[in-house]
Tab-separated table of C-alpha atoms in Angstrom:
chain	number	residue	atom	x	y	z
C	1	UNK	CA	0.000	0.000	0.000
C	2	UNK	CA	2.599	2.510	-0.672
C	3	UNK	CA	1.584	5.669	-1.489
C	4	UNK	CA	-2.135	4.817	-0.794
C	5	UNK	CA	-2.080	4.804	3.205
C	6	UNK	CA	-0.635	7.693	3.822
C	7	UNK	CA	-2.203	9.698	7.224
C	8	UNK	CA	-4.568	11.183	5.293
C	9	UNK	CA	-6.269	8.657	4.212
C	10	UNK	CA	-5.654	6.753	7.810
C	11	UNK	CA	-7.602	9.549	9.165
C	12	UNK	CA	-10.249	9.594	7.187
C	13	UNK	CA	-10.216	6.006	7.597
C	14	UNK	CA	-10.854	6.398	11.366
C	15	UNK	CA	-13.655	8.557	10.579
C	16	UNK	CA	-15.780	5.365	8.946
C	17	UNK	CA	-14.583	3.193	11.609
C	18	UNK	CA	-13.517	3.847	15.444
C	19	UNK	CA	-11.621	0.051	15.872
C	20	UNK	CA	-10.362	-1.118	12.762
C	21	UNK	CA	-6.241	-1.775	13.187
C	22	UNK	CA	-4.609	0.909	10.343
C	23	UNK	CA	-1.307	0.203	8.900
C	24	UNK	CA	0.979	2.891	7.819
C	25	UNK	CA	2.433	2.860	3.953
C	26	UNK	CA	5.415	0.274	3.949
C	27	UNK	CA	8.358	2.830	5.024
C	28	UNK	CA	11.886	1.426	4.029
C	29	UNK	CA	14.878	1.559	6.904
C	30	UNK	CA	16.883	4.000	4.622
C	31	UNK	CA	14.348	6.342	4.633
C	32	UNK	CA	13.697	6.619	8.291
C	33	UNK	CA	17.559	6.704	9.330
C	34	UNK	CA	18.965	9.112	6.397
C	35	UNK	CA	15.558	11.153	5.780
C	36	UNK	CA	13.155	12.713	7.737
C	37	UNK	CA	11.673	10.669	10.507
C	38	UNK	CA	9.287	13.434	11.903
C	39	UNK	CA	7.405	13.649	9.002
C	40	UNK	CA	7.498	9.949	7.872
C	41	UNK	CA	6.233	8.692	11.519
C	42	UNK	CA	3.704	11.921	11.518
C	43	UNK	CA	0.090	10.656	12.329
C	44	UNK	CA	-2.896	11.757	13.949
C	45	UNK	CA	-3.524	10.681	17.624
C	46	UNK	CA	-6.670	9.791	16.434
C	47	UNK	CA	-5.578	7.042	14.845
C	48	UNK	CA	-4.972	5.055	17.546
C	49	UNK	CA	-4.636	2.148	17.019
C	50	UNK	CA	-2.339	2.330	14.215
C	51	UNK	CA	0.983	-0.158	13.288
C	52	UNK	CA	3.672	1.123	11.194
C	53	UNK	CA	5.098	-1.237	8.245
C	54	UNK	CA	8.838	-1.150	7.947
C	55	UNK	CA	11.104	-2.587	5.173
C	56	UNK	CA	14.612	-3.040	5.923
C	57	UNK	CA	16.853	-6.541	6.353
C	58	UNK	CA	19.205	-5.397	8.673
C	59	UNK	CA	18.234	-6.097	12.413
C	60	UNK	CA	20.525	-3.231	13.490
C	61	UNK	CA	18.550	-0.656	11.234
C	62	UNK	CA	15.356	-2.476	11.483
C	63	UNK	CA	16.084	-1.928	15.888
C	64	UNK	CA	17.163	1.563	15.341
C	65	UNK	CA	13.755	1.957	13.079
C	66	UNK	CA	11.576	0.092	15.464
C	67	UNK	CA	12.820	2.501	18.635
C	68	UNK	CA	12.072	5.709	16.087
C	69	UNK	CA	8.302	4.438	15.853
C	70	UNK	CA	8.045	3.233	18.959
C	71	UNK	CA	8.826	7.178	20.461
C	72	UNK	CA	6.403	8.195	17.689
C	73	UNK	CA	3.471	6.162	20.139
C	74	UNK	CA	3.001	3.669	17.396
C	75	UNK	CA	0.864	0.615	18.402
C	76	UNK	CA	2.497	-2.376	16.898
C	77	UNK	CA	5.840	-2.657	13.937
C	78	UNK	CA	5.029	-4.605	11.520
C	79	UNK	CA	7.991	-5.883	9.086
C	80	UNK	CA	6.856	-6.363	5.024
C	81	UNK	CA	8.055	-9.600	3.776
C	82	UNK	CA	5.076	-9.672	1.284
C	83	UNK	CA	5.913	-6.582	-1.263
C	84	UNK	CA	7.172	-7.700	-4.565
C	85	UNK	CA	7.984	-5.002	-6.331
C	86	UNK	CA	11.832	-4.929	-7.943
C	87	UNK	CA	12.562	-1.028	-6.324
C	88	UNK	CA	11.727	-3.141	-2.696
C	89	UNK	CA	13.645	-6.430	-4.209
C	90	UNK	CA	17.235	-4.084	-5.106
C	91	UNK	CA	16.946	-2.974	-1.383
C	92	UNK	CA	17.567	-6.534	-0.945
C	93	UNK	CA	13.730	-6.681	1.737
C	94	UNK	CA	10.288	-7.710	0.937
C	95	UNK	CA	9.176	-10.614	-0.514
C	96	UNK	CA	12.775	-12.104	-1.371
C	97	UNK	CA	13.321	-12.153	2.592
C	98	UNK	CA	11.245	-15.272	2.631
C	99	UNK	CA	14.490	-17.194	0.976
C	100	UNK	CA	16.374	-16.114	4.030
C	101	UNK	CA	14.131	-17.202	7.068
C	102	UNK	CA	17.056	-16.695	9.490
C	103	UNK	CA	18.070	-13.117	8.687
C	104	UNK	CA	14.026	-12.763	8.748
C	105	UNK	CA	14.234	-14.461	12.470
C	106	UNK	CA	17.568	-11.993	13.642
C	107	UNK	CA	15.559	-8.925	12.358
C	108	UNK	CA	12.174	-9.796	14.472
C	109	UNK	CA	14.738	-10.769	17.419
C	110	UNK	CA	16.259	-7.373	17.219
C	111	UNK	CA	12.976	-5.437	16.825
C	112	UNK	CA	11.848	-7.185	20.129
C	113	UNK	CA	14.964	-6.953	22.352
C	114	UNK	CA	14.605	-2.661	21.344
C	115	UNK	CA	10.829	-2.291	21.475
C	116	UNK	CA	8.388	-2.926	24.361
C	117	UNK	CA	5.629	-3.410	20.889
C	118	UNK	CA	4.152	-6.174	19.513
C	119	UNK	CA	6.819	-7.235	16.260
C	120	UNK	CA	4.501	-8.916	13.426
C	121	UNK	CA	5.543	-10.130	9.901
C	122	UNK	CA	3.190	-9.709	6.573
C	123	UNK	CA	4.575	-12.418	4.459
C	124	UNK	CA	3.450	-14.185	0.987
C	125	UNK	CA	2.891	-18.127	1.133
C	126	UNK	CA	5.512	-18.512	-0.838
C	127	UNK	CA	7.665	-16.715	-3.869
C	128	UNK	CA	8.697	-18.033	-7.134
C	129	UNK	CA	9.990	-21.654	-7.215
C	130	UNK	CA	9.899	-21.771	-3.272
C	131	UNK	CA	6.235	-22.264	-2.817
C	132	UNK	CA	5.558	-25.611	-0.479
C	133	UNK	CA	3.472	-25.775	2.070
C	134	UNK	CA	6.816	-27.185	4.070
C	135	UNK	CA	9.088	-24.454	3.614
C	136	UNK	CA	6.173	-21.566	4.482
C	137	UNK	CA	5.684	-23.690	7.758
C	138	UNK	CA	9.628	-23.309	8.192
C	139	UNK	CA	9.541	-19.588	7.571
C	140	UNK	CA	6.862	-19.659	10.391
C	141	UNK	CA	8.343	-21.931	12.702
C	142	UNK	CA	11.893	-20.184	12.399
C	143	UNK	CA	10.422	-16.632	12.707
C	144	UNK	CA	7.816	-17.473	15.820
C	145	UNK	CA	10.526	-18.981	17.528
C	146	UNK	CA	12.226	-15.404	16.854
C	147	UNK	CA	9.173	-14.039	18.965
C	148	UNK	CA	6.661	-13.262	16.239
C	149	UNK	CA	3.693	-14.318	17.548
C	150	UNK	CA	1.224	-12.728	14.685
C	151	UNK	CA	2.036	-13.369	11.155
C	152	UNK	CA	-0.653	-11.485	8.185
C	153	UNK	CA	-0.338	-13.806	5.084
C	154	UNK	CA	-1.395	-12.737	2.017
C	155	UNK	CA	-2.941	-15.675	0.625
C	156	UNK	CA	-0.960	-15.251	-3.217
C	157	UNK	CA	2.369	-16.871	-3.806
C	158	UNK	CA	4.820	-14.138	-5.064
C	159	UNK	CA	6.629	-14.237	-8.585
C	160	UNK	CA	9.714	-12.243	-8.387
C	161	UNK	CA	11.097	-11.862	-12.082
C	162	UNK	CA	8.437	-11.530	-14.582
C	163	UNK	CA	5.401	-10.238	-12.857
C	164	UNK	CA	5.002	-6.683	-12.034
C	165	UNK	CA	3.545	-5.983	-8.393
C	166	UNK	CA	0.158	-5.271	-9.793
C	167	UNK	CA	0.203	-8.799	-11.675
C	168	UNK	CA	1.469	-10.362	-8.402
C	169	UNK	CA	-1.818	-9.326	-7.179
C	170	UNK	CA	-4.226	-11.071	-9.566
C	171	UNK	CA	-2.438	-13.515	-11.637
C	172	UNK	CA	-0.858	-15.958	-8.354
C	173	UNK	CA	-3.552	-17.914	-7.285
C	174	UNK	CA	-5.580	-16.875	-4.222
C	175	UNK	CA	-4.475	-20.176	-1.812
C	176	UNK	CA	-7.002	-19.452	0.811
C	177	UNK	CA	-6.733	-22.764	2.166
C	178	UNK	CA	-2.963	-22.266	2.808
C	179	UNK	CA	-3.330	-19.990	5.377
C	180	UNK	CA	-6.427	-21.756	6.947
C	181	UNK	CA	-3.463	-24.675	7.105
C	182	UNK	CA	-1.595	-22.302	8.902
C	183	UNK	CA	-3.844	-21.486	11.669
C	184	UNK	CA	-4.797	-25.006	11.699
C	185	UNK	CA	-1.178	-26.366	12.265
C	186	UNK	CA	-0.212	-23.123	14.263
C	187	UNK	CA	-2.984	-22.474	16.878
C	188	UNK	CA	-1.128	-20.597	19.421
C	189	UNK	CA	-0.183	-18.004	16.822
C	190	UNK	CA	-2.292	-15.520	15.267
C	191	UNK	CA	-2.999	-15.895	12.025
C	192	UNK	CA	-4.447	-13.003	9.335
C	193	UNK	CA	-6.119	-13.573	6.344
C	194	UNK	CA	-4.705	-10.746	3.235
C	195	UNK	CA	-5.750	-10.765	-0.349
C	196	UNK	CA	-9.061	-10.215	-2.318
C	197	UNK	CA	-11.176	-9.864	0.361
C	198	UNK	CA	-14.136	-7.532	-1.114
C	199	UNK	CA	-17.298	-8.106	0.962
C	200	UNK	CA	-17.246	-8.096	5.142
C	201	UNK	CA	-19.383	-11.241	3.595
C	202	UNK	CA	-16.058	-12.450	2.935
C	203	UNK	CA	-14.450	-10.875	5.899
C	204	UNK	CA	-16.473	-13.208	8.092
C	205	UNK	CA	-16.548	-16.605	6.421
C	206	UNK	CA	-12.626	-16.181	6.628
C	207	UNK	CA	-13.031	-15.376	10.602
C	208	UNK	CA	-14.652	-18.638	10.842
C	209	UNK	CA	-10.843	-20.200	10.042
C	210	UNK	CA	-8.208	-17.564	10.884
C	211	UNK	CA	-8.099	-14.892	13.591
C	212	UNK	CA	-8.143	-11.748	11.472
C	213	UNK	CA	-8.413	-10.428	7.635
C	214	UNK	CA	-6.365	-7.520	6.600
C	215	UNK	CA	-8.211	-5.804	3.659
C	216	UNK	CA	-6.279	-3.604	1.162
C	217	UNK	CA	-7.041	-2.240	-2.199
C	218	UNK	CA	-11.027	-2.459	-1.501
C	219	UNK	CA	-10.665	-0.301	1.993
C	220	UNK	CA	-8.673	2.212	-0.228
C	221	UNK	CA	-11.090	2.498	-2.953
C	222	UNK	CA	-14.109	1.955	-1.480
C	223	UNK	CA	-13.080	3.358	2.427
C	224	UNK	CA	-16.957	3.482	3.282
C	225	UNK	CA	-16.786	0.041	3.117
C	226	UNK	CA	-14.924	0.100	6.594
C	227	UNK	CA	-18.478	1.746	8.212
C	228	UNK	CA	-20.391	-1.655	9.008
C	229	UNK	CA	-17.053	-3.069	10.989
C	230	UNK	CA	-17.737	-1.275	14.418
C	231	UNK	CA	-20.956	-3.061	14.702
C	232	UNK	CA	-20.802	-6.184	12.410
C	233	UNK	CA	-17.250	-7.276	14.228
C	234	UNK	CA	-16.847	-5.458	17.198
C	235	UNK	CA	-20.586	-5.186	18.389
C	236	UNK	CA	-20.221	-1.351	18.304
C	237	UNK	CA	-23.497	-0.434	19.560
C	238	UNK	CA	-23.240	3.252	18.007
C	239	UNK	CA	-24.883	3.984	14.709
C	240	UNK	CA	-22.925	4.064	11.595
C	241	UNK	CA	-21.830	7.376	10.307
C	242	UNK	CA	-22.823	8.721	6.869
C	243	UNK	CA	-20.758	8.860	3.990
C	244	UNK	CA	-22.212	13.096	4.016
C	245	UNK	CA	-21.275	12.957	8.101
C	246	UNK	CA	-17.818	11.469	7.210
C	247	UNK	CA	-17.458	14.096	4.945
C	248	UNK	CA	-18.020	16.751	6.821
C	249	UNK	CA	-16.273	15.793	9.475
C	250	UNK	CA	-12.613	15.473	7.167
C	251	UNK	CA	-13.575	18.755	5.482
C	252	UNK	CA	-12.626	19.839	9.170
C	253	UNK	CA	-9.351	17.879	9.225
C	254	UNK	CA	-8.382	19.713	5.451
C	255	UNK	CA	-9.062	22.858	6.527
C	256	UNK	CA	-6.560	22.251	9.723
C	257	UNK	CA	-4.196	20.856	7.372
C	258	UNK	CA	-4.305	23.656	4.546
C	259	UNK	CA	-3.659	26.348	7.345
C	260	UNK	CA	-0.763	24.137	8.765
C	261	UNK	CA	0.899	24.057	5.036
C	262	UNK	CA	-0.445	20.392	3.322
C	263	UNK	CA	-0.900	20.459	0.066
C	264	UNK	CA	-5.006	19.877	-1.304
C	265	UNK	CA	-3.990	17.098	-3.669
C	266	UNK	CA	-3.216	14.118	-0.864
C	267	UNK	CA	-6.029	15.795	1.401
C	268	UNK	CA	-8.165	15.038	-1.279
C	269	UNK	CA	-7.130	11.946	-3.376
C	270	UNK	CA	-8.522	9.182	-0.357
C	271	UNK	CA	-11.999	11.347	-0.754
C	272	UNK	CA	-12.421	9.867	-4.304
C	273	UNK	CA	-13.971	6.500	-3.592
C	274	UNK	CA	-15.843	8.161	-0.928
C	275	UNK	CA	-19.015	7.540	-3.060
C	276	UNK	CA	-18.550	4.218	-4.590
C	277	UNK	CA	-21.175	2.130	-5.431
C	278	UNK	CA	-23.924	4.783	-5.020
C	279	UNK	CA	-25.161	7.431	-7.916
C	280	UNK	CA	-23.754	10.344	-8.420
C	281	UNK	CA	-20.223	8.260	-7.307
C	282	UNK	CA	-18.792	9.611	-10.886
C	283	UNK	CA	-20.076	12.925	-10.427
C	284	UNK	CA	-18.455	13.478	-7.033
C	285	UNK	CA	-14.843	12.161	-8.663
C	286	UNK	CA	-15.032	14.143	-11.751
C	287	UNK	CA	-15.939	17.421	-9.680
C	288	UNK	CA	-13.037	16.654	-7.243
C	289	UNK	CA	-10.519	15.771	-10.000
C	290	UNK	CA	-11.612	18.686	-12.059
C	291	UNK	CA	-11.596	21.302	-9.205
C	292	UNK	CA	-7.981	19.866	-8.469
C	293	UNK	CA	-6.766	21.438	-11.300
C	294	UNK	CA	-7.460	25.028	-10.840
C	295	UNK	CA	-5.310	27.496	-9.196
C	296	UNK	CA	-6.297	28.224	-5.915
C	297	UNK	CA	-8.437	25.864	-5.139
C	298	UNK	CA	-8.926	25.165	-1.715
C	299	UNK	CA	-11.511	22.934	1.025
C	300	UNK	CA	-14.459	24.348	-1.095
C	301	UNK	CA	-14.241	22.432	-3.744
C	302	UNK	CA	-15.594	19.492	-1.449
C	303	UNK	CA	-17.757	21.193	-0.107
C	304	UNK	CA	-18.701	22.307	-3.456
C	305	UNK	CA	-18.889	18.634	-4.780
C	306	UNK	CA	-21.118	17.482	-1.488
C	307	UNK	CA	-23.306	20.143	-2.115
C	308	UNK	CA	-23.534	18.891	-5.706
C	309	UNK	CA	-24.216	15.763	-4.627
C	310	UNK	CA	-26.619	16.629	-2.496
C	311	UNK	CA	-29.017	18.204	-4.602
C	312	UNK	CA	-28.562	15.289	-7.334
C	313	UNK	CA	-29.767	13.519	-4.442
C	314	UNK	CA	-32.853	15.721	-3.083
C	315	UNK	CA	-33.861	15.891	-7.192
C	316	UNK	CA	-33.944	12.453	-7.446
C	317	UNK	CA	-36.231	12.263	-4.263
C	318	UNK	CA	-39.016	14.787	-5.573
C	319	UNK	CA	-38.927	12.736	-8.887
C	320	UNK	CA	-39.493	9.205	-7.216
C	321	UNK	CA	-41.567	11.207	-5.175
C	322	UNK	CA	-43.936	12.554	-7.633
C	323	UNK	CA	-43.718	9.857	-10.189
């Protein structure tokens, strides 16, 4: 999820939904310990909880990393052994890390012995020739042992020369009963279900096997799909919030964030899907892309779009209405 769950879109995230776990984007060692760690680790406090995703290989960084986020009042560090993509392979972390389960186990080890925060992996069930069920229950055993006790597994194996990331995402087949394997043969661990899970249908016929399901692309692109959580998992008594409430409720956080010096286009971009699945879900992108491109614009062209929207909808009301 790089570049997609940035604290924006985490906070708008905890808008829809009060108890969901957010991740942060994946954020590489190098980048923490020769960049700008303030603003990398820079969240909301209402985003508790929230985990930050590190990629790195070297327990020394990795511990140096893990200390950084755990000052920041981060919730859990989570290390990426899943991400495929050849900028993460060069930087020798990521998926290829699953060939190497022992410099895998010395990196949780030295995230632990820093941190006094949960250490969990996100892994892959296996990457390109190295796919048996025996050496994913080796990575496991070697990396528990380590002191991981919660391991997300996205349910694809991972081809490393020849598929792009995006094809790494559809093409692998979803092994679903893999990582129900997992949990079976692993009970004392905790086991999370990633990987084309679209529906909270879904969500909970995978809950029935494994003891949690991280969603991705569909919580980015469709984020109102996080509002029936609370009370669907969590028996959150309080009502869900409306995708207009939501709304108006970030326009607040973008205005805060204009005066403090953010840029519009990130405050906006997580809005997008805001509306999918509904009518007038087209009209509300095209008048937020389109309003992106003028100078000056500002928080009014949401409000502009909502109010669009709203009319679209109070039209279409009088017509049913009076039909």
């Amino acid at each position: 999820m790089m570049d997609w769950t940035d604290r924006h879109y985490r906070y708008l995230a905890r808008l829809i939904s009060s108890r969901v776990l957010l991740y942060t984007e994946m954020i590489t060692t190098g980048a923490l310990l020769h960049g700008m760690p303030e603003r990398l680790l820079r969240y909301d406090p209402a985003e508790h909880p929230v985990a930050v995703q590190l990629g790195g290989s070297e327990p020394g960084d990795l511990a140096r990393c893990a200390r950084l986020a755990a000052a920041a009042g981060f919730d859990e560090i989570n290390l990426n052994v899943g991400c495929p993509s050849n900028r993460v392979q060069s930087g020798r972390f990521g998926a290829c890390l699953m060939a190497e389960p022992e410099r895998v186990a010395d990196c949780v080890a030295a995230m632990g012995d820093a941190v006094d925060l949960p250490v969990t992996v996100k892994t892959r069930i296996g990457i390109d020739y190295r796919d048996s069920y025996e050496a994913l229950a080796g990575f496991i055993t070697r990396v528990a042992d380590a002191g991981c006790s919660t391991f997300v597994v996205h349910g694809r194996k991972a081809w490393l020369h020849g598929l792009s990331p995006k094809q790494n995402r559809e093409i692998p087949p979803l092994r679903y009963d893999v990582v129900y394997r997992l949990k079976t043969d692993f009970p004392m661990l905790e086991i999370v279900l990633n990987g084309g899970v679209r529906s909270l249908e879904d969500a909970a016929a995978h809950l029935q096997r494994v003891d949690g399901v991280m969603i991705g692309r569909e919580a980015y692109h469709n984020p109102y799909f996080l509002a029936a959580v609370d009370q669907r998992f969590y028996h959150d008594c309080r009502p869900m919030p409306g995708r207009m409430e939501v709304v108006e409720r970030y326009l607040l956080y973008v205005r805060r964030e204009l005066a403090a010096g953010t840029a519009l286009r990130p405050l906006v971009h997580p809005l997008l899907g805001m509306f999918q699945g509904v009518p007038g879900a087209r009209v509300w992108r095209r008048r937020l892309s389109a309003g992106l491109q003028r100078p000056g614009a500002g928080a009014e062209l949401i409000l502009d779009a909502a109010l669009e929207l709203s009319v679209r909808d109070e039209i279409a009301c009088s017509a049913v209405a009076s039909g």
